[in-house]
XYZ file of C-alpha atoms in Angstrom:
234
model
C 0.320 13.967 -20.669
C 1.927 14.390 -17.002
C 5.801 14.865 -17.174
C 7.238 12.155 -14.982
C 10.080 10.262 -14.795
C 9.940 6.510 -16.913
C 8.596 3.585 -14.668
C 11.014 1.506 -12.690
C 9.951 -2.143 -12.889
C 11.020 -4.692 -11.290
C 9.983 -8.974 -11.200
C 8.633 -10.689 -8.403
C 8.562 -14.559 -8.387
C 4.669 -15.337 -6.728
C 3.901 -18.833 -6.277
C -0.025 -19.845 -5.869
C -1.233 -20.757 -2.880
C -0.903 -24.838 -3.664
C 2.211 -23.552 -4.657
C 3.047 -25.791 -7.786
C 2.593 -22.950 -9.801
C 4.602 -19.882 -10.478
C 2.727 -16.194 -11.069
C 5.184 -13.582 -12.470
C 4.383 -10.627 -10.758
C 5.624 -7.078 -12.128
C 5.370 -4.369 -9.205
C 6.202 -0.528 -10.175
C 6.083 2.528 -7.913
C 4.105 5.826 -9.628
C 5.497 8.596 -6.441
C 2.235 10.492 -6.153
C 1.542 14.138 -3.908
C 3.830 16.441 -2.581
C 4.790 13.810 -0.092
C 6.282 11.584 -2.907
C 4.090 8.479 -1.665
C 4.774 5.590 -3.431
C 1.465 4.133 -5.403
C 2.126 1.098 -6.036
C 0.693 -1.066 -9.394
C 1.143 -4.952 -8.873
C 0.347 -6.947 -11.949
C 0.661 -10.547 -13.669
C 3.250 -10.241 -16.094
C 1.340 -12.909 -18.727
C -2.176 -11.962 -18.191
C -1.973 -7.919 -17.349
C -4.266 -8.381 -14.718
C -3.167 -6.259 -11.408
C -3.843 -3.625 -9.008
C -3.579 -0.017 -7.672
C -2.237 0.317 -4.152
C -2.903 3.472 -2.466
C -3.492 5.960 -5.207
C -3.060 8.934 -3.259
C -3.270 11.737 -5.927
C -2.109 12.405 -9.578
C -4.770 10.600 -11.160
C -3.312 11.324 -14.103
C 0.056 10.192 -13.760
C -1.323 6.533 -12.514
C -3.616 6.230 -15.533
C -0.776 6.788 -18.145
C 1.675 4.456 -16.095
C -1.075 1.962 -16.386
C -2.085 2.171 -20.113
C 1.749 2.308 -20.566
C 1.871 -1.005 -19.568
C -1.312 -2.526 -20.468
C -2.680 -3.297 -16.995
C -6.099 -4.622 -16.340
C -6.705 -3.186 -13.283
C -9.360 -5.323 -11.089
C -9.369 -3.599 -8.025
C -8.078 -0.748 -5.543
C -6.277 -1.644 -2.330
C -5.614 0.641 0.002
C -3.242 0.751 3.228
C -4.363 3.348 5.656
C -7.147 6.451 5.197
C -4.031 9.238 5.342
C -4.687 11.925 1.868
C -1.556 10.732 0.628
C -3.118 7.505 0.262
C -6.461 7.742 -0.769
C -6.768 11.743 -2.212
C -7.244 9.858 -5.928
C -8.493 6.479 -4.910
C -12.514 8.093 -5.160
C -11.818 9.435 -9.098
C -9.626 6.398 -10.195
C -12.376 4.088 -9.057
C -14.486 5.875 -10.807
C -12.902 6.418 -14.265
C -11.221 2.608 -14.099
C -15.226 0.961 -12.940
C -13.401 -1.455 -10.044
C -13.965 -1.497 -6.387
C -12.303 -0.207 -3.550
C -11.035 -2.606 -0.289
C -9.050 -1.530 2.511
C -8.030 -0.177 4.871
C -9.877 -1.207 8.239
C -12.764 0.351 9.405
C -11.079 1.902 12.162
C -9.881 4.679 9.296
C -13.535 5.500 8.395
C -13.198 8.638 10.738
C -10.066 9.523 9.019
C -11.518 8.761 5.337
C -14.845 10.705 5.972
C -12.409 13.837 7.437
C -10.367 13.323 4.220
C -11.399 17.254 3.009
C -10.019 18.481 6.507
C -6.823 16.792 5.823
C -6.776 18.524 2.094
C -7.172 21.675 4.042
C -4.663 21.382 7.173
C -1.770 20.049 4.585
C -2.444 22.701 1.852
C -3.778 20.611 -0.965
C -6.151 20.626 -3.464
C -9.762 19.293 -2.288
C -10.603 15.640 -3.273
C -13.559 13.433 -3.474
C -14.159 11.292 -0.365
C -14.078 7.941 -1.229
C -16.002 4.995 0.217
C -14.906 1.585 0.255
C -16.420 -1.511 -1.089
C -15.012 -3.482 1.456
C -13.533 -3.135 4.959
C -10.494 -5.794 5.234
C -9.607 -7.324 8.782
C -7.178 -9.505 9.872
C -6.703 -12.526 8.488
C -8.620 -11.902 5.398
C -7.363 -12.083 2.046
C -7.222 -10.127 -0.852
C -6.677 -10.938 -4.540
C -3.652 -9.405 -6.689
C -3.814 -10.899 -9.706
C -4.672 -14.436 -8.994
C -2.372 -14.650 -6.079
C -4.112 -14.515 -2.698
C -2.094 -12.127 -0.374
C -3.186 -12.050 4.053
C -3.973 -9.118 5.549
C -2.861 -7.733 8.488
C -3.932 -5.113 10.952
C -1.202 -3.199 12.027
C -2.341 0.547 13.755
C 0.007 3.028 15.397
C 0.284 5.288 12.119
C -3.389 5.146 11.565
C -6.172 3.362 13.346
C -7.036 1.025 10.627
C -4.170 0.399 8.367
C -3.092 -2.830 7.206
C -0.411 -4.657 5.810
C -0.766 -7.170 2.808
C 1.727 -10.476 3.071
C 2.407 -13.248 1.010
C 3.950 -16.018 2.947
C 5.102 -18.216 0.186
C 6.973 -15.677 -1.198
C 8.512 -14.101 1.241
C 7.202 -10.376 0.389
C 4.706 -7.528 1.974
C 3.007 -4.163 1.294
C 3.860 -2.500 4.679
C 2.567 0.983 3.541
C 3.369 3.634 6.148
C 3.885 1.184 9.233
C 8.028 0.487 8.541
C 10.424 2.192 6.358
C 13.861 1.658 5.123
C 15.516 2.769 7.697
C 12.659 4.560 9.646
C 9.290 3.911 10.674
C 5.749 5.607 10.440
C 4.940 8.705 11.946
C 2.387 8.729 14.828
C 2.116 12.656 15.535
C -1.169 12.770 13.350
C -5.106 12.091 14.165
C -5.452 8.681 15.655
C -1.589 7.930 15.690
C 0.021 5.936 18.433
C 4.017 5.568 18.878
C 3.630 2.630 21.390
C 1.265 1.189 19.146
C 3.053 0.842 16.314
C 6.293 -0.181 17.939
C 3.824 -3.174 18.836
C 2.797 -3.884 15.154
C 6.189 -3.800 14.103
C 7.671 -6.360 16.562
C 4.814 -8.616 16.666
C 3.258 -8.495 13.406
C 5.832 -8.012 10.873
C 9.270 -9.541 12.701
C 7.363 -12.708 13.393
C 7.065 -12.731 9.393
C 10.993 -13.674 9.397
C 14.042 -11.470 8.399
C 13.866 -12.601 4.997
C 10.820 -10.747 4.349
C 11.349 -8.384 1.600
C 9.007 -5.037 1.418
C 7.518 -1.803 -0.447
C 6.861 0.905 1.312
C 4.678 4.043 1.550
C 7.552 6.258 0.669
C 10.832 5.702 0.178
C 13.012 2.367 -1.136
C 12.120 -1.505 -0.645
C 13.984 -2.945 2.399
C 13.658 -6.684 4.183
C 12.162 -7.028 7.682
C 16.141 -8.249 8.743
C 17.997 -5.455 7.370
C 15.497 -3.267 9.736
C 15.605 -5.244 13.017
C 19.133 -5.256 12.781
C 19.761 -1.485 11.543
C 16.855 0.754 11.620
C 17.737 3.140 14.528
C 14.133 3.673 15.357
C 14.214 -0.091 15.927
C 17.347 -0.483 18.248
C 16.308 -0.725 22.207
């Protein structure tokens, strides 16, 4: 048993993509690493059927969240190729038998170097993990019966990529906006100019009510950021 804190879950109203029906979604954040990243689990509240997003360590700790609450887990997304984000997503694939998808393929170089990244930020080695599918934009993917877009947003990393669904009003941004901050581009294949571009002209166009989880950190809404994230302001 792994001594962590008792999930926070919260309810998210999904509607299908005819939308005439209603999925109960329940999302809850396992912080993973040193770096506290925020795996996420996204499931349907009725039939238990969800995902892992961006199982970046603490095996563990995601496994017992997930019997905890009964989830059926169908498949691994993941974000961006950072260690944070993908250090457990080889071993949990394994032990849980479901595929990987995500990020872009512009991240393979950053996913087959995931050992050098162990090394240069002190932690424990990990398996490298290969996906079963590369995502690009405009592709979906599947969380729990709800069909989510996906959209390619670099400047952090190379290949990472957003998941949005428009009915809804709600994303998986990962590391590309925070509350009140924004993704850092001082690593391998970062780009400051670059992500300022994904920002402003793939998530604002979303709409201000947009609201978000995060690689690290609290939920936010696209609006509350273009008007007050300082990183945001010029």
């Amino acid at each position: 048993m792994t001594d962590r804190k008792p999930l926070q879950v919260c309810l998210i109203s999904l509607f299908s993509s005819r939308q005439d029906l209603m999925t109960q979604l329940k999302a809850a954040i396992v912080p993973v690493t040193p770096f506290a990243q925020n795996c996420t689990l996204l499931w349907d509240d009725e039939t238990k059927a969800g995902v892992v997003i961006d199982p970046g360590g603490d095996v563990e700790a995601i496994l017992e969240a997930l019997k905890e609450e009964g989830i059926k887990v169908e498949r691994i997304l993941i974000t961006h190729g950072h260690i944070d984000h993908i250090g457990g997503a080889a071993e949990l694939a394994e032990t849980l038998g479901v595929p990987i998808e995500g990020p872009h393929e512009a991240d393979k170089p950053l996913i087959e170097r995931v050992k050098d990244q162990a090394l240069q930020f002190g932690l424990p080695d990990v398996r490298t993990m290969t996906p079963d599918r590369w995502l690009n934009e405009g592709d979906t993917v599947d969380i729990a019966g709800v069909a989510f877009q996906v959209l390619h947003c670099p400047g952090h990393a190379p290949g990472h990529v957003v998941f949005f669904h428009a009915p809804s009003r709600f994303a998986i941004v990962g590391d590309v906006l925070f509350k009140g901050s924004v993704g850092r581009t001082d690593l391998p294949g970062g780009d400051h100019a670059t992500l300022m571009r994904s920002i402003k002209e793939k998530l604002f166009p979303l709409g201000d009510d947009v609201a978000f989880l995060c690689g690290h950190g609290p939920h936010s809404t696209i609006g509350e950021e273009r008007a007050s994230n300082p990183f945001l302001q010029d």
